[in-house]
């Protein structure tokens, strides 16, 4: 895997036709880094690009919020804020 491969997949995911997938991946990554990375790896494999989970996780964690074009749902916002873990106790 090269940095160019990772950039290529990142650019492909930013395309308008992949908006729904991009949002799903981001939501999954917020809940479980590994699951989000696996979704990106699956997407990349369809384009004959092999990525490693740890490389994907490291790249996503290092991205600036301005680099990510994702529409957060109220469920995603609650997850980020930790509200999904509240027990109401």
GROMACS .gro file of C-alpha atoms in nm:
model
   89
    1UNK     CA    1   0.000   0.000   0.000
    2UNK     CA    2   0.128   0.341  -0.089
    3UNK     CA    3   0.026   0.689   0.017
    4UNK     CA    4  -0.095   0.739  -0.341
    5UNK     CA    5  -0.328   0.437  -0.307
    6UNK     CA    6  -0.473   0.577   0.012
    7UNK     CA    7  -0.522   0.920  -0.148
    8UNK     CA    8  -0.689   0.758  -0.449
    9UNK     CA    9  -0.941   0.580  -0.226
   10UNK     CA   10  -0.994   0.894  -0.020
   11UNK     CA   11  -1.069   1.093  -0.336
   12UNK     CA   12  -1.302   0.821  -0.466
   13UNK     CA   13  -1.496   0.825  -0.139
   14UNK     CA   14  -1.531   1.203  -0.162
   15UNK     CA   15  -1.714   1.171  -0.495
   16UNK     CA   16  -2.082   1.264  -0.481
   17UNK     CA   17  -2.192   0.915  -0.588
   18UNK     CA   18  -2.026   0.771  -0.276
   19UNK     CA   19  -2.181   1.015  -0.027
   20UNK     CA   20  -2.404   0.754   0.136
   21UNK     CA   21  -2.118   0.504   0.167
   22UNK     CA   22  -1.889   0.776   0.301
   23UNK     CA   23  -2.144   0.866   0.570
   24UNK     CA   24  -2.186   0.499   0.663
   25UNK     CA   25  -1.812   0.449   0.688
   26UNK     CA   26  -1.771   0.758   0.904
   27UNK     CA   27  -2.052   0.649   1.136
   28UNK     CA   28  -1.899   0.302   1.165
   29UNK     CA   29  -1.554   0.449   1.232
   30UNK     CA   30  -1.693   0.665   1.512
   31UNK     CA   31  -1.833   0.354   1.680
   32UNK     CA   32  -1.547   0.115   1.602
   33UNK     CA   33  -1.225   0.215   1.424
   34UNK     CA   34  -1.166  -0.138   1.297
   35UNK     CA   35  -1.514  -0.174   1.146
   36UNK     CA   36  -1.485   0.159   0.964
   37UNK     CA   37  -1.140   0.064   0.835
   38UNK     CA   38  -1.272  -0.271   0.710
   39UNK     CA   39  -1.543  -0.093   0.513
   40UNK     CA   40  -1.280   0.124   0.344
   41UNK     CA   41  -1.062  -0.182   0.276
   42UNK     CA   42  -1.360  -0.353   0.113
   43UNK     CA   43  -1.425  -0.046  -0.104
   44UNK     CA   44  -1.058  -0.031  -0.202
   45UNK     CA   45  -1.042  -0.400  -0.291
   46UNK     CA   46  -1.317  -0.346  -0.549
   47UNK     CA   47  -1.075  -0.103  -0.714
   48UNK     CA   48  -0.788  -0.354  -0.694
   49UNK     CA   49  -0.614  -0.163  -0.415
   50UNK     CA   50  -0.496  -0.341  -0.103
   51UNK     CA   51  -0.496  -0.140   0.219
   52UNK     CA   52  -0.399  -0.237   0.572
   53UNK     CA   53  -0.642  -0.166   0.854
   54UNK     CA   54  -0.387   0.009   1.074
   55UNK     CA   55  -0.278   0.237   0.790
   56UNK     CA   56  -0.640   0.332   0.724
   57UNK     CA   57  -0.707   0.395   1.095
   58UNK     CA   58  -0.393   0.607   1.128
   59UNK     CA   59  -0.487   0.809   0.820
   60UNK     CA   60  -0.843   0.870   0.937
   61UNK     CA   61  -0.729   0.974   1.284
   62UNK     CA   62  -0.478   1.218   1.137
   63UNK     CA   63  -0.730   1.387   0.906
   64UNK     CA   64  -0.840   1.741   0.984
   65UNK     CA   65  -1.216   1.789   1.021
   66UNK     CA   66  -1.205   2.018   0.718
   67UNK     CA   67  -1.083   1.726   0.505
   68UNK     CA   68  -1.389   1.515   0.582
   69UNK     CA   69  -1.712   1.596   0.399
   70UNK     CA   70  -1.966   1.399   0.598
   71UNK     CA   71  -2.321   1.483   0.691
   72UNK     CA   72  -2.364   1.389   1.057
   73UNK     CA   73  -2.700   1.247   1.155
   74UNK     CA   74  -2.843   1.311   1.501
   75UNK     CA   75  -2.751   0.952   1.594
   76UNK     CA   76  -2.391   1.012   1.486
   77UNK     CA   77  -2.378   1.337   1.683
   78UNK     CA   78  -2.515   1.161   1.990
   79UNK     CA   79  -2.249   0.892   1.952
   80UNK     CA   80  -1.971   1.147   1.928
   81UNK     CA   81  -2.105   1.331   2.232
   82UNK     CA   82  -2.134   1.007   2.429
   83UNK     CA   83  -2.512   1.034   2.465
   84UNK     CA   84  -2.555   0.686   2.321
   85UNK     CA   85  -2.377   0.548   2.629
   86UNK     CA   86  -2.599   0.724   2.882
   87UNK     CA   87  -2.806   0.492   3.093
   88UNK     CA   88  -3.030   0.759   3.237
   89UNK     CA   89  -2.937   0.655   3.586
   0.00000   0.00000   0.00000
